[in-house]
XYZ file of C-alpha atoms in Angstrom:
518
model
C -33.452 -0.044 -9.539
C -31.250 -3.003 -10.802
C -31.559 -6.216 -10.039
C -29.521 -7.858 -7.175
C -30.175 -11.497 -8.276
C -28.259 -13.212 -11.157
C -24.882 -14.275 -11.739
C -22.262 -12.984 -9.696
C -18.838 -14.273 -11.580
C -18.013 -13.907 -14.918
C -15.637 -15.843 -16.873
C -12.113 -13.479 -16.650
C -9.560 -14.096 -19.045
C -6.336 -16.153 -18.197
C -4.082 -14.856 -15.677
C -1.349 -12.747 -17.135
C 1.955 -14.783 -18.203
C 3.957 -11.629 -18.755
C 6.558 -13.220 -15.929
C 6.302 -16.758 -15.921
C 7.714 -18.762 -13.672
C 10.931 -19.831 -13.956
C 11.021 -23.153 -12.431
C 7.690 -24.376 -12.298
C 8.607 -27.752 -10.332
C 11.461 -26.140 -7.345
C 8.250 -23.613 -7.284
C 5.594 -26.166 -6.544
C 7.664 -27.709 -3.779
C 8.715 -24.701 -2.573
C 4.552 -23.916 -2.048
C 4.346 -27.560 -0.756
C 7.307 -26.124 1.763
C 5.579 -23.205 2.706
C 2.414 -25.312 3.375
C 4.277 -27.469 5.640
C 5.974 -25.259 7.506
C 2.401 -23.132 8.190
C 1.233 -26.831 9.456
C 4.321 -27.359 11.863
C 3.650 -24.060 13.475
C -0.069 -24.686 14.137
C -0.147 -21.791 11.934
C -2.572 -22.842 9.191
C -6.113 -23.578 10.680
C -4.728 -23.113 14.693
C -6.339 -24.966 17.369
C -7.426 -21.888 18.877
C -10.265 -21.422 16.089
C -11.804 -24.989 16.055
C -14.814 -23.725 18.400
C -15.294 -21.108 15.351
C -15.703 -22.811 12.864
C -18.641 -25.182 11.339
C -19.236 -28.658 12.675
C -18.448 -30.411 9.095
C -14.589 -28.621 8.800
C -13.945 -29.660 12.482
C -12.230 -32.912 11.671
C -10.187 -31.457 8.524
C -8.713 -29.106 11.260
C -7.839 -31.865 13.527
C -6.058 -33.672 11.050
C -4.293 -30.562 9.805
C -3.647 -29.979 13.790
C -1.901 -33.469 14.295
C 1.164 -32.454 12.199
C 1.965 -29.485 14.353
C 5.439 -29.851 15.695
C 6.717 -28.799 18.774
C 6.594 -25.627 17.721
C 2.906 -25.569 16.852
C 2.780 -26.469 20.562
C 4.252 -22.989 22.023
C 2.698 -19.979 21.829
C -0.042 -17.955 20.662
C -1.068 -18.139 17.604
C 0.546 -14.650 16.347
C 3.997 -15.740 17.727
C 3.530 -19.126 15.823
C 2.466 -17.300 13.017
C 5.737 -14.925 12.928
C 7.957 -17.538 13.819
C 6.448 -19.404 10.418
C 6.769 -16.149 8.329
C 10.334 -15.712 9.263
C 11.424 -19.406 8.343
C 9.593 -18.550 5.395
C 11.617 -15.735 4.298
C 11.476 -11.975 3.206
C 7.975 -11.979 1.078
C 5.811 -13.823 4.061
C 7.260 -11.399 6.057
C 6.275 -8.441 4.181
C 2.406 -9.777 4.446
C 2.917 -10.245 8.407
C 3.642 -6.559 8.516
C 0.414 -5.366 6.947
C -1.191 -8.241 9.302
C 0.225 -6.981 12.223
C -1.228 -3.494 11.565
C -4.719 -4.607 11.590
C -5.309 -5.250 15.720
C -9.125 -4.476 14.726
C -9.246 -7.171 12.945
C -6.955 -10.064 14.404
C -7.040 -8.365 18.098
C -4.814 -6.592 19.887
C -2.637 -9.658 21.446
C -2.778 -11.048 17.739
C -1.176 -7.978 16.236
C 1.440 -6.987 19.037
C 3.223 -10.858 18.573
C 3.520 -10.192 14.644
C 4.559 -6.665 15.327
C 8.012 -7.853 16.060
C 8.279 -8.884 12.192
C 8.632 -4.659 11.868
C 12.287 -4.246 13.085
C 13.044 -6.810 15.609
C 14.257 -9.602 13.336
C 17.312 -11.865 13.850
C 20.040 -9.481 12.596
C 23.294 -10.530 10.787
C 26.932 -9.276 12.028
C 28.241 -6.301 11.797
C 31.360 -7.759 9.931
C 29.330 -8.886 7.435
C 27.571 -5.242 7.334
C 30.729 -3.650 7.271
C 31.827 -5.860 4.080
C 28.557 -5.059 2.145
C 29.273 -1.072 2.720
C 32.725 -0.978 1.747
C 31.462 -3.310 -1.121
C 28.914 -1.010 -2.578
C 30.720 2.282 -1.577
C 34.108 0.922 -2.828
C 35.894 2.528 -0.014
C 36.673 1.468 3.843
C 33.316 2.432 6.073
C 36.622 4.226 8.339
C 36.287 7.027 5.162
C 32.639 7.750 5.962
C 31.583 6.716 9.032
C 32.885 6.658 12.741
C 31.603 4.550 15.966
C 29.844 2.160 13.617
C 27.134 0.379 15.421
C 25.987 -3.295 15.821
C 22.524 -3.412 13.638
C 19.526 -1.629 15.789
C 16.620 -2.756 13.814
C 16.666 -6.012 11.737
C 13.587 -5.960 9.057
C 12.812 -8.383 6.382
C 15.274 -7.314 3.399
C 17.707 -4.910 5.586
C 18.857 -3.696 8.848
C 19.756 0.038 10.179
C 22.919 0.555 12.176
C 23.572 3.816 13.885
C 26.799 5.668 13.418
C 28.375 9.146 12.638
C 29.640 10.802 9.882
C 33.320 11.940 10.208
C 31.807 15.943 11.333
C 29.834 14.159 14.084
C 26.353 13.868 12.830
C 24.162 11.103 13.746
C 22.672 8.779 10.826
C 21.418 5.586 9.633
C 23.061 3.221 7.467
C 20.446 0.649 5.777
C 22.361 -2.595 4.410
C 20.557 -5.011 2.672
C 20.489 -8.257 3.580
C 23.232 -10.470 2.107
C 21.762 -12.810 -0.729
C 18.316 -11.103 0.028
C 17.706 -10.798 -3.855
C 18.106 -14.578 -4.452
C 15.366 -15.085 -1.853
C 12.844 -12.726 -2.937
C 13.343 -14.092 -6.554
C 12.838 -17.480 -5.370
C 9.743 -16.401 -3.169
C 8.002 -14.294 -6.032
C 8.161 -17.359 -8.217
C 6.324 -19.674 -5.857
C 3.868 -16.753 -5.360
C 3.452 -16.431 -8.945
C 2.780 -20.436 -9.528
C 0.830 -20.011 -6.251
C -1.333 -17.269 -7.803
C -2.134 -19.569 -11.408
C -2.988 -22.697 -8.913
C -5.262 -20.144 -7.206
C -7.195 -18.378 -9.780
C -7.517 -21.927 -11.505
C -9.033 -24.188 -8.805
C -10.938 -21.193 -6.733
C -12.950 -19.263 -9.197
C -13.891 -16.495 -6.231
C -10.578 -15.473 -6.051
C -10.296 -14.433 -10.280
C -11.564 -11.069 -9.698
C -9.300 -10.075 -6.523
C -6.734 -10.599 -9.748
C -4.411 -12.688 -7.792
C -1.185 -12.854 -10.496
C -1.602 -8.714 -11.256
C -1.702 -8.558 -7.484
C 1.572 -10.816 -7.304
C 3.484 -8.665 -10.016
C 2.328 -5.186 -8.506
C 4.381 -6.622 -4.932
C 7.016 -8.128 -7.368
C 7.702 -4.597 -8.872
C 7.465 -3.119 -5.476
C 10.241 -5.254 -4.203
C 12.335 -5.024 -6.869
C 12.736 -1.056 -6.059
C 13.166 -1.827 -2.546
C 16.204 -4.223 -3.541
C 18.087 -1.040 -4.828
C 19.337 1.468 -1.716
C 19.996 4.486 -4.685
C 16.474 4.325 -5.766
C 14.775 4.379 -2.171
C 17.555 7.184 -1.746
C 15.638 9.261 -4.252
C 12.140 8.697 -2.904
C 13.149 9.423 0.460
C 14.741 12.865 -0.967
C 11.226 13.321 -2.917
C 9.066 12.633 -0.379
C 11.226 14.434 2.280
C 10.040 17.447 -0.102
C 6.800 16.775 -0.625
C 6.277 16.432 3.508
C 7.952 19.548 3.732
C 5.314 21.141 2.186
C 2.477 19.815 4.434
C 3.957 19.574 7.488
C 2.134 16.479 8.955
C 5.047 14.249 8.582
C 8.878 14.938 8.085
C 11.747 12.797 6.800
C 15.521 12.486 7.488
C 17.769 14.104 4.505
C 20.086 11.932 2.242
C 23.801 11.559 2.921
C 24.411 10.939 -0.813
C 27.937 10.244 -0.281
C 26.730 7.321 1.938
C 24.595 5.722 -1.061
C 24.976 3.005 -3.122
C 23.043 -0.416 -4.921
C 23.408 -1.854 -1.156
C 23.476 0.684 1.176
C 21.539 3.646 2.354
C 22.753 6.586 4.545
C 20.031 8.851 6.004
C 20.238 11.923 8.920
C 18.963 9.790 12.053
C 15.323 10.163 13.237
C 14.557 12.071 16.408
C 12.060 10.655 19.411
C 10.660 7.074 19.915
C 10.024 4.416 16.974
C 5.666 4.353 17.071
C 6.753 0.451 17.988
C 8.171 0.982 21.112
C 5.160 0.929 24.177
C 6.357 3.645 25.720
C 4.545 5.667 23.137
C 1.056 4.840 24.527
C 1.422 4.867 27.883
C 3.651 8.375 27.862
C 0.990 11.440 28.862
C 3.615 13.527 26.934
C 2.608 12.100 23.789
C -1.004 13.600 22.270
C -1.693 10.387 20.867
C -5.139 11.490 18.995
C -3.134 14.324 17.227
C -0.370 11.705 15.987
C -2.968 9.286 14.491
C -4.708 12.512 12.752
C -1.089 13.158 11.370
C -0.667 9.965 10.461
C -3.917 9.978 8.177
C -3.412 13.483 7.116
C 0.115 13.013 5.759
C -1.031 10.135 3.732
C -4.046 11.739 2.139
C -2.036 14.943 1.563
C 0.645 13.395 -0.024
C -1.335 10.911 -2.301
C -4.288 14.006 -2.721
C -2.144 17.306 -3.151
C 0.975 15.236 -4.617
C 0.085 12.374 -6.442
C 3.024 10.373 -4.510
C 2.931 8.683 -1.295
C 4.970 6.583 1.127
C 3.428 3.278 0.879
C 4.760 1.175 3.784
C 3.541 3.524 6.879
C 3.368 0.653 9.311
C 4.835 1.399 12.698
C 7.990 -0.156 12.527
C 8.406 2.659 9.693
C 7.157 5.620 12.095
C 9.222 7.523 14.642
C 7.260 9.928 17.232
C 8.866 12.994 19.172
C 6.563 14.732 21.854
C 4.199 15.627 21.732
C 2.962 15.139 18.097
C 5.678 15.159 15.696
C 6.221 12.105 12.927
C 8.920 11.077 11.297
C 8.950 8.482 8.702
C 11.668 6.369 7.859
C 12.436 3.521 5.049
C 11.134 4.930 1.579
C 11.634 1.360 -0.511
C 7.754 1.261 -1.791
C 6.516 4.553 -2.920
C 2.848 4.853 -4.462
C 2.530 7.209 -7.026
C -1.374 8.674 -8.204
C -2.527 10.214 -11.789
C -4.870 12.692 -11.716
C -7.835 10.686 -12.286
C -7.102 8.077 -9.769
C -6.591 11.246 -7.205
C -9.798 12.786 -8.255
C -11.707 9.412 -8.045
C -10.283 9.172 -4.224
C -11.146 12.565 -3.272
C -14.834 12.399 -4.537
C -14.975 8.882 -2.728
C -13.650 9.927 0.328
C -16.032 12.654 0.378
C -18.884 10.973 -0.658
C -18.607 9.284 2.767
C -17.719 11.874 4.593
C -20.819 13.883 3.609
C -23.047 10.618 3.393
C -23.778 11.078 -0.830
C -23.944 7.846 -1.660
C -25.204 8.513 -4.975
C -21.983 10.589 -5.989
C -19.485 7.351 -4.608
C -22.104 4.967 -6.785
C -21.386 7.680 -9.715
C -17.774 8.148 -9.043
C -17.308 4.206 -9.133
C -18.815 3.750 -12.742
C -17.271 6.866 -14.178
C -14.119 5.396 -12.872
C -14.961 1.553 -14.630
C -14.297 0.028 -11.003
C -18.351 -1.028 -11.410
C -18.960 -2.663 -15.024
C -21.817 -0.832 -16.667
C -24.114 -3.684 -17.011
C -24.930 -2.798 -13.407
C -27.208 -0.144 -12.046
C -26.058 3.048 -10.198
C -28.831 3.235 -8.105
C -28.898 -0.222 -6.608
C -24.837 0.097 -6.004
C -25.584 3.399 -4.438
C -28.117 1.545 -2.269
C -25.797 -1.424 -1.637
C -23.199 1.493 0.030
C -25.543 2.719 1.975
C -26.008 0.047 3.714
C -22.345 -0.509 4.076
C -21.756 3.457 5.060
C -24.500 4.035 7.556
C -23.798 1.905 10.376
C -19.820 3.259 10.754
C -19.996 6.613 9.861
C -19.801 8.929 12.385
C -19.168 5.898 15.222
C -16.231 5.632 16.936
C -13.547 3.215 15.874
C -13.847 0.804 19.026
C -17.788 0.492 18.268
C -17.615 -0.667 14.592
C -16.198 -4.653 13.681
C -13.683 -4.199 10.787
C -14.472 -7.954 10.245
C -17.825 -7.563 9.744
C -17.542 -4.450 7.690
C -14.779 -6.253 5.396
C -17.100 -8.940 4.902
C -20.333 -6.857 3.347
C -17.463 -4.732 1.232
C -16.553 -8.286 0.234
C -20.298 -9.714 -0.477
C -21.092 -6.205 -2.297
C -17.904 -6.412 -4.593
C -18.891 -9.700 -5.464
C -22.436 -8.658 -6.000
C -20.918 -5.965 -8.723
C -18.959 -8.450 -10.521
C -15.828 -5.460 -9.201
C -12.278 -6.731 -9.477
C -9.057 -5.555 -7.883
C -7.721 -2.390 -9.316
C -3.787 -3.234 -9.557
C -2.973 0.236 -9.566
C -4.551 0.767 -6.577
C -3.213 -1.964 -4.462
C -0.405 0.217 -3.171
C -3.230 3.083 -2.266
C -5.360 0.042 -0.593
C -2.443 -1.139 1.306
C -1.297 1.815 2.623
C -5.098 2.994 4.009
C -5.257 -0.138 5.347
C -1.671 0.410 7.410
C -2.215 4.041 7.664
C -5.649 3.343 10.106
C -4.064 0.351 11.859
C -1.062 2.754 12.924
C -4.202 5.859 13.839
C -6.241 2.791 15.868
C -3.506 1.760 17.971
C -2.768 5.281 18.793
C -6.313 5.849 19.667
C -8.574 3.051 19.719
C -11.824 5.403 19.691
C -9.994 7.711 16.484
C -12.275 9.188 14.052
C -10.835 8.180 10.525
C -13.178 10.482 8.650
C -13.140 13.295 10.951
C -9.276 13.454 10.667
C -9.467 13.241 6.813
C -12.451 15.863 6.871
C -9.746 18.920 6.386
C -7.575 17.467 3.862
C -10.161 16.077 1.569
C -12.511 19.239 1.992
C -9.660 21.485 0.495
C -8.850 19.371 -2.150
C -11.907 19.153 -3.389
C -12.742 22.821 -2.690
C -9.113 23.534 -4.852
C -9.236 21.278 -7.121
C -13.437 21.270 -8.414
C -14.757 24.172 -7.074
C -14.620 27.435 -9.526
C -10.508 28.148 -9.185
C -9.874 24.549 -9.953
C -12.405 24.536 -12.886
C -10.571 27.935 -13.987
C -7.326 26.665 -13.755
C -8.346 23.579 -15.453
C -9.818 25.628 -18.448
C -7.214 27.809 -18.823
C -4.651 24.531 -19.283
C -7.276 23.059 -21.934
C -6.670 26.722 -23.679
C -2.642 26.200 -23.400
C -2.592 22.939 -24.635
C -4.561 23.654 -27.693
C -2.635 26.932 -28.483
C 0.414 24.751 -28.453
C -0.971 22.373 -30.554
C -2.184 25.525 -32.751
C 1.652 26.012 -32.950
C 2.632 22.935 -33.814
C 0.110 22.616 -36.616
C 1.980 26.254 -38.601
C 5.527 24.676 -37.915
C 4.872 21.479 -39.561
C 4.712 21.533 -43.199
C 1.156 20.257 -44.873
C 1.024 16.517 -45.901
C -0.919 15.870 -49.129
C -3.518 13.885 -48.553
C -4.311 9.951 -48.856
C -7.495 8.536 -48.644
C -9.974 11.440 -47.863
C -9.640 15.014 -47.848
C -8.419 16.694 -44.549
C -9.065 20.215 -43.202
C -6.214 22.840 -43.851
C -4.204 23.320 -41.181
C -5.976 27.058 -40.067
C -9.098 25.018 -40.194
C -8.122 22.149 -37.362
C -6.454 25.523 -34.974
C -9.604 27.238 -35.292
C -11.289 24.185 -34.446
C -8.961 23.735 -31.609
C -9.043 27.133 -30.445
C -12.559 27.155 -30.600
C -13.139 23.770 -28.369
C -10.926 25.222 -25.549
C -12.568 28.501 -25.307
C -16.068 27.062 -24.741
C -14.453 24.545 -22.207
C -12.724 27.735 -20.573
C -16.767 29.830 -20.719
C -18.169 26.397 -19.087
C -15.457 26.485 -16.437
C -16.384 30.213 -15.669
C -20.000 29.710 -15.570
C -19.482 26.653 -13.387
């Protein structure tokens, strides 16, 4: 067994400077900005917490509390908090969204006042929409579209109108946000100062990599600023749902795409926001939060690509149990590895082998190797075995955070930025299945999916089919090795060409035996 004790941080290297910031000054006072705007809205340390927290931090929050304005004075705290994020612009608002998914965590009241940051935003007019279309189409919207519709959902970067296509059919139009790239390249490079002035002053934070964390967002937005490429993830993923069947999307209108705009077949039934949803007996409410998870792990699992902003202002719900996702601007993509590493980790929990998630973990490098696989097999354990199997309303997401936190820590881990998308989206994905159904069984509804990928993918077809591409690959490279003439050699002498395609052929067909006898 390893040892718990001993040091738990280790000295990272710098923070990445691949983007620096551009104007380090407008950026600190821009931070200094966002601080005191937080502080206006009683948004920052609110006076609602002050019984919670520790005798010696009281009067720091008081002082902090003074400053409110009058608009720290109205409200609950998540309708201060909103009202802060949307003064604050289109990246704060993309962070209430995942908050508001998390009622768990913040409560119920908590999550229902951000949830309005989703789609119920201040739009702009329709003018102005109809100026941006005609701008980015190059022709009048009269040429595409009739009965063109004041905005119906306002989100951060863009807002959805409803109109028609000149044959009748019903669609969205998406139009970004006018000057919406100069504000998400002005809040990026506060983020990324804020991230440096972070991981320098707050050595905890080094290993939740706060600047790779900042650029994997910053990358993320930047495809969302462009309507043509969400265009082609919504056409991919409309695909790759097609082939599940847990979760559909609307087709393209191609001729009604462009840098600014976005044309896509309206979706049927309610929007998952709307309250009607839960209170509706002709909605099976357990069966759409299994969907929910299902369609995620499916398409991340079977695919390797995933819609990675499944809040509920991105979910649309037709009785009784059909889903249909809309807005494709963030889209998560998986290599094999990282899909195998899920799968055994999912299932590790599922069937309560700790030992295999500990083993998983290291193979992966998410645990350095100076640690012991038996004590972070042990440390799971005692995270796994008081939620598994309990339902959702019984277990405190707060508490549970908090020991994933202390145990990370423990095993010196660091955040994966490749992962962050995967993270994000579980975390939305189970905040949209809890509201649904407070009591829902996350593991029981990702049972099926994860059970047949790992029966497909490892059991003896998988191992087969794996085997019989090693084969391919080094036939091809058998190939390769005739057609190329022979190079004399340099330094030391080489095997003939024969000799390396023997060697080759050789290596796959004891990897193809093993995968038989396995």
């Amino acid at each position: 067994m390893g040892d718990l004790s001993g040091p738990v941080y280790r000295d990272p290297p710098p923070p990445p400077a691949d983007h620096p910031v551009r104007n380090p000054v407008t950026a600190f006072f821009r931070l200094l900005g966002w601080l005191w705007v937080l502080i206006r809205y009683d948004a920052l340390v609110p006076r609602e917490v002050n019984p919670l927290l520790p005798a010696w931090t009281r009067p720091f929050a008081w002082t902090v509390q003074v400053f409110s304005g009058r608009e720290g004075r109205q409200g609950r705290p998540g309708q201060r908090l909103g009202k802060a994020f949307e003064r604050l612009g289109p990246v704060a608002i993309k962070l209430g969204q995942v908050l508001a998914t998390r009622a768990d965590i913040f409560g119920l009241e908590f999550a229902r006042d951000l949830g309005r940051l989703k789609d119920a935003l201040p739009p702009f007019p329709v003018a102005q929409a109809r100026r941006e279309i005609e701008r980015s189409l190059g022709k009048p919207v009269e040429a595409l579209f009739t009965d063109f519709e004041p905005a119906v959902a306002a989100a951060s970067l863009a807002q959805a109108h409803r109109a028609r296509l000149l044959d009748g059919t019903l669609v969205a139009v998406k139009v970004l946000r006018p000057g919406v790239e100069r504000q998400v390249e002005k809040g990026l490079d506060s983020m990324r100062l804020g991230a440096r002035i972070v991981w320098r002053l707050v050595p905890i934070s080094r290993r939740l990599e706060p600047s790779a964390f900042v650029e994997t967002i910053a990358r993320a937005l930047s495809l969302e600023l462009d309507m043509r490429l969400e265009a082609a993830a919504a056409s991919e993923l409309a695909e790759v749902m097609a082939k599940d069947g847990y979760m559909s999307a609307p087709p393209v209108i191609w001729d009604g795409v462009g840098k600014r705009v976005l044309t896509l077949g309206w979706a049927p039934g309610l929007p998952m926001t709307d309250p009607a949803i839960l209170s509706d007996p002709a909605f099976d409410k357990n069966a759409l939060a299994d969907k929910a998870v299902r369609a995620f792990l499916s398409q991340a699992l079977d695919h390797g690509v995933f819609h990675a902003d499944l809040h509920e202002g991105n979910l649309f719900a037709e009785a009784p149990d059909r889903l249909t996702a809309i807005d494709f601007g963030i889209v998560g993509r998986l290599g094999p590895a990282e899909r195998r590493y899920l799968a055994e980790i999912l299932w590790g929990f599922i069937s309560r082998d700790y030992d295999r998630i500990a083993r998983v973990h290291f193979e992966a490098g998410y645990v350095p190797a100076v640690h012991s696989v038996e004590t972070f097999a042990q440390a799971l354990r005692a995270v796994g075995e008081p939620v598994i199997g309990k339902q959702a309303s019984h277990v405190s997401m707060g508490r549970l955070l908090g020991q994933l936190f202390e145990i990370t820590a423990l095993f010196d881990m660091k955040l994966r930025p490749e992962l962050i998308l995967l993270q994000k989206t579980m975390v939305s994905v189970e905040g949209v299945a809890r509201r649904l159904n407070p009591d829902h069984d996350l593991w029981a509804a990702s049972r099926p999916v994860v059970e047949r990928w790992i029966r497909e993918e490892l059991g003896p077809k998988g191992q087969i089919r794996d085997g019989l591409e090693e084969l391919r690959r080094a036939v091809r490279g058998l190939i390769r090795l005739v057609e190329t003439p022979p190079q004399p050699p340099v330094m030391i002498e080489e095997p003939k060409g024969e000799d390396w395609g023997a060697v080759a052929f050789l290596t796959a067909l004891a990897a193809l035996i093993v995968a038989l006898a396995g």
